[in-house]
Short mmCIF file of C-alpha atoms and ligand atoms in Angstrom, two decimals:
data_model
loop_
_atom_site.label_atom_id
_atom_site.label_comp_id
_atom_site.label_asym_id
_atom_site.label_seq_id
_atom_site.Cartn_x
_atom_site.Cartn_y
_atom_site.Cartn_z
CA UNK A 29 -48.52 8.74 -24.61
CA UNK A 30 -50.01 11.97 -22.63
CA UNK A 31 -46.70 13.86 -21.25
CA UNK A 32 -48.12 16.73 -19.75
CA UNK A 33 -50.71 18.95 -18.23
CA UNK A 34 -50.67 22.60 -19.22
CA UNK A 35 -52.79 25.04 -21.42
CA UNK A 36 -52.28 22.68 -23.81
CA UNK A 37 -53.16 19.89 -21.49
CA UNK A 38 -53.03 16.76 -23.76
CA UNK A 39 -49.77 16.03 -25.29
CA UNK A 40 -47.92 13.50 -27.50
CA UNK A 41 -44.81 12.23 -28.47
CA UNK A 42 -44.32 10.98 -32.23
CA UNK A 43 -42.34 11.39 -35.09
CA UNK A 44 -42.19 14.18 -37.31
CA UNK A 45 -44.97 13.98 -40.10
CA UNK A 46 -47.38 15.87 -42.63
CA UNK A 47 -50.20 15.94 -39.93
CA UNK A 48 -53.00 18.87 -40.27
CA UNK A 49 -53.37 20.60 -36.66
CA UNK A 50 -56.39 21.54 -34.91
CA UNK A 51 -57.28 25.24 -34.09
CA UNK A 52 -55.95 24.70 -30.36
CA UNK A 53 -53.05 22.61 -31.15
CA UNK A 54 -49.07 23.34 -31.09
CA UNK A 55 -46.63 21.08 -32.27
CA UNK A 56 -42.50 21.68 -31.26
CA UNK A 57 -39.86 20.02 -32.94
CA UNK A 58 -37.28 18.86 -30.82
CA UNK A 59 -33.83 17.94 -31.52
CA UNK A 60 -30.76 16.11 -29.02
CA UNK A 61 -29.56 20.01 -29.19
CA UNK A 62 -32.90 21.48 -28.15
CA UNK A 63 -36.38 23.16 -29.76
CA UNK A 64 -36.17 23.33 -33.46
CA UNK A 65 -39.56 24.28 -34.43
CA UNK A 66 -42.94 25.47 -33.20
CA UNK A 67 -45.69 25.11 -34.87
CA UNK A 68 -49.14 26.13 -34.95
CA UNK A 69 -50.06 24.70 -38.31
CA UNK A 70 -48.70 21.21 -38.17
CA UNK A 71 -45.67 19.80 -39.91
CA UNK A 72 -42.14 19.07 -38.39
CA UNK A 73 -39.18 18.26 -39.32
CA UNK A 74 -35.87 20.06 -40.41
CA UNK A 75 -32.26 19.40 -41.26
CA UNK A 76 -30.49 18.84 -37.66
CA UNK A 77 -28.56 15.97 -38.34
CA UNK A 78 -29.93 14.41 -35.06
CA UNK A 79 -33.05 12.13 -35.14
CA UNK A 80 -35.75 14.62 -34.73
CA UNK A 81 -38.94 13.69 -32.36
CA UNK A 82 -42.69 15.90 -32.40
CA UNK A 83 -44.61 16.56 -29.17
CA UNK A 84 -47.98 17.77 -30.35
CA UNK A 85 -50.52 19.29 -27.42
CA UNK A 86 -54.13 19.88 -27.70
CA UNK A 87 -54.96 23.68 -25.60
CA UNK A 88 -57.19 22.80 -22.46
CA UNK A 89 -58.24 25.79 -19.93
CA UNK A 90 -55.68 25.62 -17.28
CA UNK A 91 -52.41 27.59 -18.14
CA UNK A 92 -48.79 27.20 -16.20
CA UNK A 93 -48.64 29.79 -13.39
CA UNK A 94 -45.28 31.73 -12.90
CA UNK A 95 -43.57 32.48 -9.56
CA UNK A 96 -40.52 34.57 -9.55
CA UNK A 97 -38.27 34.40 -6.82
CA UNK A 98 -35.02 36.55 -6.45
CA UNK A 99 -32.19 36.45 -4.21
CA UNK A 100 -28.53 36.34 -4.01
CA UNK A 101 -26.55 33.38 -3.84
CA UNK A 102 -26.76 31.85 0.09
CA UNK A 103 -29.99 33.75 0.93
CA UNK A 104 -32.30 31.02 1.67
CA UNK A 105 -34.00 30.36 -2.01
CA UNK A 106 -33.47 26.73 -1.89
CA UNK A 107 -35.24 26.28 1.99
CA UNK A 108 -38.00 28.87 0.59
CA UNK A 109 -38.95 26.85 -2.59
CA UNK A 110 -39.20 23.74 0.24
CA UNK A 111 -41.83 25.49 2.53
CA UNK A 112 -43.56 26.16 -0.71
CA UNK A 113 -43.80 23.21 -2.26
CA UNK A 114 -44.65 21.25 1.02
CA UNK A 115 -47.71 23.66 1.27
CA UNK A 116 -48.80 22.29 -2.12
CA UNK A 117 -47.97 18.33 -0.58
CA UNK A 118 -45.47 16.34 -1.90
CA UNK A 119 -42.10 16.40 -1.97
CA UNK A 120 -40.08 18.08 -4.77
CA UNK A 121 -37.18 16.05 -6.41
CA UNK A 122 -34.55 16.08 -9.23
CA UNK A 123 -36.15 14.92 -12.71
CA UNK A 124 -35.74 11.04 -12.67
CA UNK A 125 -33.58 9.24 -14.60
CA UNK A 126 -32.04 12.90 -15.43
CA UNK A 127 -28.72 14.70 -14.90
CA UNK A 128 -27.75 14.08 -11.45
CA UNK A 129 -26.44 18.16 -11.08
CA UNK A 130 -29.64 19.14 -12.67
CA UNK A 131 -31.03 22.06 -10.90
CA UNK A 132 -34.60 21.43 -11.51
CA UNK A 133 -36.94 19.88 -8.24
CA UNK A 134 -40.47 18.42 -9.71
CA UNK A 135 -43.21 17.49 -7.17
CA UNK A 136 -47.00 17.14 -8.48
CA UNK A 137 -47.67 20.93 -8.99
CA UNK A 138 -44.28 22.90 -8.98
CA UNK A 139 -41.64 22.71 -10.91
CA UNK A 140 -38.81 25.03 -9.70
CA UNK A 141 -36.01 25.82 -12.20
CA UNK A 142 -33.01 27.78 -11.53
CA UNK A 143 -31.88 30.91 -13.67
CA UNK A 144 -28.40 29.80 -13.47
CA UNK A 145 -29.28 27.22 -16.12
CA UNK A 146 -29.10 30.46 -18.78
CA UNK A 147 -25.76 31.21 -17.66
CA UNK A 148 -24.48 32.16 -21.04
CA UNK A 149 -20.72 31.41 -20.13
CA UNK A 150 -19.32 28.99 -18.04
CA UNK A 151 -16.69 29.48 -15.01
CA UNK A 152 -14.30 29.70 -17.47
CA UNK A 153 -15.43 32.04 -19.77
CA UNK A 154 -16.44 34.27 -16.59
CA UNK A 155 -13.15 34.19 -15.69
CA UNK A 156 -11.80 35.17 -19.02
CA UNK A 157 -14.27 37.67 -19.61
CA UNK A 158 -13.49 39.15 -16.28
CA UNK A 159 -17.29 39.25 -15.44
CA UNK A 160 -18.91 37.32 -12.73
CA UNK A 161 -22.49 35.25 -12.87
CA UNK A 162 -24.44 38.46 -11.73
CA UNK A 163 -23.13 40.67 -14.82
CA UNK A 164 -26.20 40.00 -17.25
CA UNK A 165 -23.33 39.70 -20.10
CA UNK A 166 -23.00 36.24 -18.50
CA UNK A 167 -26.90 34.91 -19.31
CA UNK A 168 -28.63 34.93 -22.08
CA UNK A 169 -32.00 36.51 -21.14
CA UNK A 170 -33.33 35.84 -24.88
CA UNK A 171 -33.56 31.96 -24.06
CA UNK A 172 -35.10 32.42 -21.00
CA UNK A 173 -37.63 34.59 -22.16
CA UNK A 174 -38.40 32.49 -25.09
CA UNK A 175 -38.83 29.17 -23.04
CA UNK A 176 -40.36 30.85 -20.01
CA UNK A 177 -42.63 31.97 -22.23
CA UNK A 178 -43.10 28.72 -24.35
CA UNK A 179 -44.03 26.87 -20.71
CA UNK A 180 -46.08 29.14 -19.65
CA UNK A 181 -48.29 28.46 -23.20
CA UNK A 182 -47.82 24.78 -22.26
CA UNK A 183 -44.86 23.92 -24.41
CA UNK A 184 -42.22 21.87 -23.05
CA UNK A 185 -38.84 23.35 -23.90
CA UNK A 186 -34.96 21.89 -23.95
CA UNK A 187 -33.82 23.75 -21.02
CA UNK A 188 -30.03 24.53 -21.12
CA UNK A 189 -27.92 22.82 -17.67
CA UNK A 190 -25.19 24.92 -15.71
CA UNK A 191 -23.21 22.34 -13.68
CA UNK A 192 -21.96 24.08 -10.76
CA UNK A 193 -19.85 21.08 -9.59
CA UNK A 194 -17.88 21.11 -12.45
CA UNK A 195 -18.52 24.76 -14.07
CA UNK A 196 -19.35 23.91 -17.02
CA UNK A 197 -23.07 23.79 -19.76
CA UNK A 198 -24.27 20.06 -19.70
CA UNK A 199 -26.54 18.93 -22.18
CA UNK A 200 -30.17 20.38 -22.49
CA UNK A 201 -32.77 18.59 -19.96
CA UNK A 202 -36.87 18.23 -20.95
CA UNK A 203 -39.18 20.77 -18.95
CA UNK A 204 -43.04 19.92 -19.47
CA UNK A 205 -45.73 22.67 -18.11
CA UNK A 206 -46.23 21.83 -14.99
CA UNK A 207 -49.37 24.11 -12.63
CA UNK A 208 -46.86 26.42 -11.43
CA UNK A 209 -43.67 27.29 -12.47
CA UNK A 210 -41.03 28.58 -9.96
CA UNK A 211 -38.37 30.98 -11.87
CA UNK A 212 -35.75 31.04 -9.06
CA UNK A 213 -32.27 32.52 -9.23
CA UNK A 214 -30.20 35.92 -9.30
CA UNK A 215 -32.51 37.49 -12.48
CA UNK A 216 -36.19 36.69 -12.62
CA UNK A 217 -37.31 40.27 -12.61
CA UNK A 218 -34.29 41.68 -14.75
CA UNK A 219 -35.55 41.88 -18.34
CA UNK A 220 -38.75 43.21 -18.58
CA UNK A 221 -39.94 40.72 -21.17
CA UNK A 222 -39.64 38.06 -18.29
CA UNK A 223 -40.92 40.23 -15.59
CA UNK A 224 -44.07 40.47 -17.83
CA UNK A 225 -44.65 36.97 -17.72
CA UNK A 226 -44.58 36.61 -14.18
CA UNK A 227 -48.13 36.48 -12.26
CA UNK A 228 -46.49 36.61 -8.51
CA UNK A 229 -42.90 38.00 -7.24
CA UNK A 230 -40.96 37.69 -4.79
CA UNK A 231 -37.78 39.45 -3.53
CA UNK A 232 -35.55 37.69 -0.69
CA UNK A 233 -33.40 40.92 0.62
CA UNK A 234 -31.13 39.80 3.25
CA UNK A 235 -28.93 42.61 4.71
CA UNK A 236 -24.88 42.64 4.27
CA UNK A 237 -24.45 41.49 7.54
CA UNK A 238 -26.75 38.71 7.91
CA UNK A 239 -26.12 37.18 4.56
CA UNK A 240 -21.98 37.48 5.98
CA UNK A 241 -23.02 35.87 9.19
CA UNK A 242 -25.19 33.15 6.49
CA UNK A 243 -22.04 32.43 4.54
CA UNK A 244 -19.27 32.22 7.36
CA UNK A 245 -22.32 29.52 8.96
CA UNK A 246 -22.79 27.45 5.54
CA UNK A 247 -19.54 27.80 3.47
CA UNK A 248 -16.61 27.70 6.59
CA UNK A 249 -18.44 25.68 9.30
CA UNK A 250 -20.57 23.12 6.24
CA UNK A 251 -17.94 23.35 3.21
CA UNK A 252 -14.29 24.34 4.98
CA UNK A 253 -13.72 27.84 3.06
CA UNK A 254 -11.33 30.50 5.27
CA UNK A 255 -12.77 33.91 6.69
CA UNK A 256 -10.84 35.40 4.58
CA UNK A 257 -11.88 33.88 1.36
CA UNK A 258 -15.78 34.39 2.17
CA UNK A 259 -15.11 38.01 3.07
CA UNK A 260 -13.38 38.44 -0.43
CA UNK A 261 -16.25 36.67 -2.39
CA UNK A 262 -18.87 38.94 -1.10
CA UNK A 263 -16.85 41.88 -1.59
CA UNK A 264 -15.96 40.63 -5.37
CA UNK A 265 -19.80 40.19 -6.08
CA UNK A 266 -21.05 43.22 -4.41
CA UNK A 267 -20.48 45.68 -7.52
CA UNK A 268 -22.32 43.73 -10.11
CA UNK A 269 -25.06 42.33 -6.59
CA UNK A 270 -25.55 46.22 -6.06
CA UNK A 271 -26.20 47.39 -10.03
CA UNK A 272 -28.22 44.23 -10.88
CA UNK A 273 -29.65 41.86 -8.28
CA UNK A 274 -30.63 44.24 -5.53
CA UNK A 275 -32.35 46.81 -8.22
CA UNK A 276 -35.34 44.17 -8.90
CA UNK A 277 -36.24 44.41 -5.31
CA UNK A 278 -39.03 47.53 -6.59
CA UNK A 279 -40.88 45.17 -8.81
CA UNK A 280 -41.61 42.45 -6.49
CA UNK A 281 -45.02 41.93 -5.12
CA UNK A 282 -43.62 40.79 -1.46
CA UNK A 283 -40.03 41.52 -0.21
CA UNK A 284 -38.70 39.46 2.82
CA UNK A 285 -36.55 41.79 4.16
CA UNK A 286 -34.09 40.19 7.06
CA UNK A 287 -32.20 42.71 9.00
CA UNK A 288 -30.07 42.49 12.61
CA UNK A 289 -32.51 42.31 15.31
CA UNK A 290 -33.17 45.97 17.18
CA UNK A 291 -33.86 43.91 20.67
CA UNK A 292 -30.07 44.18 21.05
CA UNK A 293 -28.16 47.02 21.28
CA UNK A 294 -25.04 46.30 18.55
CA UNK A 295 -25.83 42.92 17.75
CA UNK A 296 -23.73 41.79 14.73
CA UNK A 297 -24.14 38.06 15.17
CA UNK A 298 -26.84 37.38 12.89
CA UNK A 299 -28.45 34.96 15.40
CA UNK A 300 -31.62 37.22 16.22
CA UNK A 301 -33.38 38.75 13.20
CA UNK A 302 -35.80 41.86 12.69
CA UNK A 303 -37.42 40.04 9.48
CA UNK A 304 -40.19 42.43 7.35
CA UNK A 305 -43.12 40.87 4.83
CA UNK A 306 -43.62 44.25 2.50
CA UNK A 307 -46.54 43.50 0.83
CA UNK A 308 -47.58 45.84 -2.56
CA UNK A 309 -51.10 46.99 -2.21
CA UNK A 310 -53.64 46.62 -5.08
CA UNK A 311 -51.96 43.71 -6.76
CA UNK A 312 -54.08 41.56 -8.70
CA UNK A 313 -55.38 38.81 -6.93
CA UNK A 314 -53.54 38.81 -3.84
CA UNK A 315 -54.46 40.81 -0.82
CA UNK A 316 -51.83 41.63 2.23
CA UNK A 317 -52.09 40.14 5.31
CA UNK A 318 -52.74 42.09 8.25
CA UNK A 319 -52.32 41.85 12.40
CA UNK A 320 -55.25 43.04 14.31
CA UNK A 321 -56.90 45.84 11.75
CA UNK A 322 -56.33 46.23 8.17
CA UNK A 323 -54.96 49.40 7.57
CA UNK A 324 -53.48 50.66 10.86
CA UNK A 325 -50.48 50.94 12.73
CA UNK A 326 -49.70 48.58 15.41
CA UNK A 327 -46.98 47.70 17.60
CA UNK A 328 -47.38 44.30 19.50
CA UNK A 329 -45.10 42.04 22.09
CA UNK A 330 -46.73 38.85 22.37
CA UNK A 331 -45.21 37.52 25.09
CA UNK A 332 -47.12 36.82 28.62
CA UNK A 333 -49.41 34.10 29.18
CA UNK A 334 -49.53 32.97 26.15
CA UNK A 335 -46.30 33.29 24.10
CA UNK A 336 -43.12 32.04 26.06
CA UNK A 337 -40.27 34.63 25.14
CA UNK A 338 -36.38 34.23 26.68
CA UNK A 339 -34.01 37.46 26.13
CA UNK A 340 -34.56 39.34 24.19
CA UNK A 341 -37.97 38.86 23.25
CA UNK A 342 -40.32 39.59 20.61
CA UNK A 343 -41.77 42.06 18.98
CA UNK A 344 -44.60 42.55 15.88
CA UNK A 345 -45.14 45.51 14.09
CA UNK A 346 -47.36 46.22 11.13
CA UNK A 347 -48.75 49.08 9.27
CA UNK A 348 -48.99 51.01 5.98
CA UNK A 349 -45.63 52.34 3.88
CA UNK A 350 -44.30 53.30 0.97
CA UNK A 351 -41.86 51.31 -1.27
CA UNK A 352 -39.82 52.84 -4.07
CA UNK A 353 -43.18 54.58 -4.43
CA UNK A 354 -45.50 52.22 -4.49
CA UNK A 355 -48.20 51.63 -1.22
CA UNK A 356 -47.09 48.67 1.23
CA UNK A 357 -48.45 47.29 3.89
CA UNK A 358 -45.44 46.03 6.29
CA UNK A 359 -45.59 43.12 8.90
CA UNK A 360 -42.67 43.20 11.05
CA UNK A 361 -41.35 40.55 13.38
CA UNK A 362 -37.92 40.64 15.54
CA UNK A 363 -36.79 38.47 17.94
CA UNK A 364 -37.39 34.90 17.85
CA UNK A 365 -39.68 31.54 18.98
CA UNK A 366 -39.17 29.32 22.36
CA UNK A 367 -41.52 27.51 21.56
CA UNK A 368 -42.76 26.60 17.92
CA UNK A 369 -46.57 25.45 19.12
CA UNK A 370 -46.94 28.47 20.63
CA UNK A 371 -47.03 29.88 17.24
CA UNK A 372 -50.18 29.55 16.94
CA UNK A 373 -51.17 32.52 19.51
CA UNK A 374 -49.58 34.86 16.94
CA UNK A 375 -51.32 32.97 13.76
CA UNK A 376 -54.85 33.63 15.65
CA UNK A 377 -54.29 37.37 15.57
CA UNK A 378 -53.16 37.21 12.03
CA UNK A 379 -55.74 37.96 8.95
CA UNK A 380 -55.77 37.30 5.19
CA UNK A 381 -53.25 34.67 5.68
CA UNK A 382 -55.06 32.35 3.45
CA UNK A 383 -55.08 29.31 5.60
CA UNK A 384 -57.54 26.46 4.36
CA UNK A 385 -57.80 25.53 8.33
CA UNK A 386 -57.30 26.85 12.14
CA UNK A 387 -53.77 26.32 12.76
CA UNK A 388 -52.16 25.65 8.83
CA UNK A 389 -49.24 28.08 9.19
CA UNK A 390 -48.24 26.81 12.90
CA UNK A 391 -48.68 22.98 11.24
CA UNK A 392 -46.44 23.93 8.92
CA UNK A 393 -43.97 25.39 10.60
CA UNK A 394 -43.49 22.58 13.48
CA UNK A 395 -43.73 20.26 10.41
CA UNK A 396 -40.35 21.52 9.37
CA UNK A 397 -38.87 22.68 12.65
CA UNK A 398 -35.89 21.75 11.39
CA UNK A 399 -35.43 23.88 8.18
CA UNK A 400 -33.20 27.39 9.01
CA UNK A 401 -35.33 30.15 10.34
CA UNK A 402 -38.05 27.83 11.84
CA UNK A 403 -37.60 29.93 15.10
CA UNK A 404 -38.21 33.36 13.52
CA UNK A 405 -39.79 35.91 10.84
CA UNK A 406 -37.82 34.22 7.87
CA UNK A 407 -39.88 30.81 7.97
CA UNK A 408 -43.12 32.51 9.68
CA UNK A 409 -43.25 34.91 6.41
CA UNK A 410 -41.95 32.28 3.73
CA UNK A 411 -44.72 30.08 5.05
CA UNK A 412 -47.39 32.92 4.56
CA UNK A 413 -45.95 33.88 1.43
CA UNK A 414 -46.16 30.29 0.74
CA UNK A 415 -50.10 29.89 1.47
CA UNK A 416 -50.63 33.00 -0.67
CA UNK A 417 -49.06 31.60 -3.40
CA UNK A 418 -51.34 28.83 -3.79
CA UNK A 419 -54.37 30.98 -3.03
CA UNK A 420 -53.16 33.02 -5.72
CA UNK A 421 -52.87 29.54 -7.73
CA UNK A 422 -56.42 28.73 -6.87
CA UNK A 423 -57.95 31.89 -7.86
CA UNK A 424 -56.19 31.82 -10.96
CA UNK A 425 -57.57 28.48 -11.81
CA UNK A 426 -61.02 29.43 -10.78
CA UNK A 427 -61.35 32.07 -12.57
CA UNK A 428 -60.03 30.28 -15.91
CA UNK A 429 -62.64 27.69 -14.94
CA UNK A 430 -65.43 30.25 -14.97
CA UNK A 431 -64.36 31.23 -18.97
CA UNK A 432 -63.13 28.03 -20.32
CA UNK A 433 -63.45 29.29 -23.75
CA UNK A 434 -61.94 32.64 -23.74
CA UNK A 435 -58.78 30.48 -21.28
CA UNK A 436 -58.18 28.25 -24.60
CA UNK A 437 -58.14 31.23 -26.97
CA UNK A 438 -55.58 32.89 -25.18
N1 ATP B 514 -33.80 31.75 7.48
C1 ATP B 514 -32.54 31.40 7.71
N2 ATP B 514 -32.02 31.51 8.92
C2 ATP B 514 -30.72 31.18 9.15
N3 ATP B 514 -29.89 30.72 8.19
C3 ATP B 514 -30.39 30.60 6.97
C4 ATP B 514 -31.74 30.93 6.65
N4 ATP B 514 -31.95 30.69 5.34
C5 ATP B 514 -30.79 30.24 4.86
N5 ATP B 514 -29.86 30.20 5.82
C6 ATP B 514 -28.45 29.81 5.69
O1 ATP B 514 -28.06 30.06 4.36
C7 ATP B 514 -27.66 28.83 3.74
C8 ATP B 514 -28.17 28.86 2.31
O2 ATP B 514 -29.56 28.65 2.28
P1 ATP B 514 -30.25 28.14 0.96
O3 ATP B 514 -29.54 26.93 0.46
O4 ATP B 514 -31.70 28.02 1.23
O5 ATP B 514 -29.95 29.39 0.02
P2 ATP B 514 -29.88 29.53 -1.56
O6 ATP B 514 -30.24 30.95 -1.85
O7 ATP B 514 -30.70 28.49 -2.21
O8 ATP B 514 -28.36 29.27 -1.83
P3 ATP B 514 -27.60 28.95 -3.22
O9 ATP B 514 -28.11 29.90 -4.24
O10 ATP B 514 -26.16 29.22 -2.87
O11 ATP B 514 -27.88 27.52 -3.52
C9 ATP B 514 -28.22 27.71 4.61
O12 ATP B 514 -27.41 26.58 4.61
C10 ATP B 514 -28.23 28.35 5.97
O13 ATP B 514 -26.95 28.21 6.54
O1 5RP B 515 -24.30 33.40 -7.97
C1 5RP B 515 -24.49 32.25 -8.24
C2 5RP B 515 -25.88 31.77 -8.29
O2 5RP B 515 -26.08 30.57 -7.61
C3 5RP B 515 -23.34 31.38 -8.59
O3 5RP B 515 -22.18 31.93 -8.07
C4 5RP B 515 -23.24 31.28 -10.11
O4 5RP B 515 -24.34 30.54 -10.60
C5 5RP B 515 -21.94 30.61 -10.54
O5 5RP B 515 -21.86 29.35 -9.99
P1 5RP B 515 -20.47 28.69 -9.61
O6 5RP B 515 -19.90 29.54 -8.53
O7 5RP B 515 -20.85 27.29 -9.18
O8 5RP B 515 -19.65 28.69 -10.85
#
């Protein structure tokens, strides 16, 4: 029975048994606890007291692709990983037949798992440790190295569960290599060994007072919690936010940075946002996108004839920068849509957006008009970001095509 499509793009389930491997075969021992074994040479088995089952996979030349995303809690991961997976088609969804508070969305290319399945304690043992989910004494960065690692060489791994409905580590659920993996959560780019394995990164930095004005929106008006409470969260997770989750921000390839808009004098409502795409120059196989002329400054307000803009307007910028000392190109956009087909006057003066026709990034954003920050930078840039991902993707692909040989040795 074929399970999955990876480097090692054939793969079967059997039981464990003296079988000689080929040269570009792997063979992992699982147990109901989780991996047991790998194997280059064949073999299996082992003294678990559980029934123990063999997936064996024969190397092809594609190879799982990994996308880290980082963000706080609340700061738009989940409606990010949805604009991405939409421009791959299809619709991502929970493994079937699965844990129902599994993390994990599948759709035919992506598979998006969340890091807060390597939370190494539970709610409780957070709380009696004194240390909150963000403190990296609460994951276990060894395991997700190791089975980061083991999908991106096209092993499936037992990937550990955190329940945040109840608090607690469920049961191990099956990942199989999928074409790209999406590494999602509070830590993709903390350990270096991780970092290393990642071939695209982002880093969603939303500013104090818009992720406040985020939270009060989604956690008093959606799930009923007090001003006061929300206010008290934030300020209990800022500490360990500020020495470990914001500090990544430097090695990501593109930062979404959303700020309060500078249309209006002392705005502090969060409703209008100044939202920046900082793109790193010179990384491999992805090149910024630009507004007019690559490599200049420019300031730009759209509106007129051709862009409809109510108070207070809008207003692009984009030019060259630098970012914790590396060279950026920055594409800046405050203020916010009337109206979302009108997009696509903006998307005409935009280059290197990696559209495969006129119009894509305007398509998709009426297409999901309704997801937050349709109206403004935050779903204009994840959308880009989006299309660059799977250019990225198809260059990677291509070129593996082009050396076949040399792809299945890796
Ligand atoms: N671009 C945006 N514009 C306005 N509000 C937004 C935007 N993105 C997210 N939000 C608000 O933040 C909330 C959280 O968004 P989302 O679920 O995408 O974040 P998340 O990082 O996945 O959260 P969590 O880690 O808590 O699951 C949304 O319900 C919405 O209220
Ligand atoms: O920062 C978080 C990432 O989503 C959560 O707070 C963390 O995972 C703990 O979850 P919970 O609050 O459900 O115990």
């Amino acid at each position: 029975m074929a399970i999955c499509t990876s480097l090692y793009s054939t793969c079967s389930i059997s039981t464990p048994s003296k079988t000689h491997l080929g040269f570009h075969q792997k063979q992992v021992v699982f147990y109901s606890s989780g991996v047991k074994k790998t194997s280059k040479k064949g073999g299996g088995g082992g003294c678990g007291s559980s029934r123990p089952y063999v997936i064996t996979c024969t190397a092809s030349d594609s190879q799982t692709v990994v996308i880290g995303l980082a963000a706080d809690s609340g700061c738009g991961k989940s409606t990010f990983m949805r604009r991405l997976t939409s421009v791959f088609g299809g619709a991502a969804e929970p493994p079937r037949g699965g844990n129902p508070d599994s993390n994990t969305l599948i759709s035919d290319t992506t598979t998006v798992i969340c890091l807060d399945d390597y939370h190494s304690l539970d709610r409780t043992g957070r709380k009696e440790k004194g240390v909150t989910a963000l403190d990296p004494r609460a994951n276990n960065f060894d395991l997700m190295y190791e089975q980061v690692k083991a999908i991106k060489e096209g092993i499936p791994v037992e990937k550990p569960i955190y329940n945040h409905v109840s608090g607690l580590l469920d049961p191990p659920e099956l990942i199989k290599p999928p074409k790209i993996l999406v590494i999602e959560g509070l830590h993709p780019m903390y350990d270096s060994r991780v970092r290393d394995l990642l071939d695209f990164s982002i880093y969603l930095d939303i500013s104090n007072e818009v992720k406040f004005a985020w939270k009060i929106q989604r956690d008093m008006a959606e799930r009923g919690h007090s001003l006061e409470s929300i206010k008290a969260s934030i300020e209990a997770r800022k500490p360990d936010f500020d020495a470990y989750i914001d500090p990544q921000k430097q090695y990501a390839d593109a930062v979404i940075e959303v700020l309060p808009t500078q249309l209006i004098p002392g705005d502090n409502e969060g409703k209008v946002l100044r939202v920046r795409l900082i793109m790193k120059e010179g990384v491999e196989l992805f090149s910024p996108v630009y507004l007019f002329d690559e490599g200049s400054t420019i300031s730009w307000i759209p509106c007129g004839r051709k862009l409809t803009c109510s108070y207070p307007g809008i207003k692009f910028f984009y030019g060259p920068d630098a970012y914790f000392g590396h060279e950026v190109s920055v594409l800046e956009m405050d203020g916010q849509f009337d109206r979302l087909d009108e997009l696509i006057y903006v998307e005409s003066h935009l280059s290197n957006i990696s559209t495969k026709f006129y119009g894509e990034v305007t398509q998709q954003m009426l297409k999901h008009s309704d997801f937050p920050g349709s109206n403004n930078g935050t779903g204009l840039f994840q959308t880009i970001v989006g299309l660059k991902i799977r250019d990225l993707y198809e260059q990677i692909v291509d070129s593996r095509a082009k050396t076949p040989v040399e792809a299945a040795k890796a």
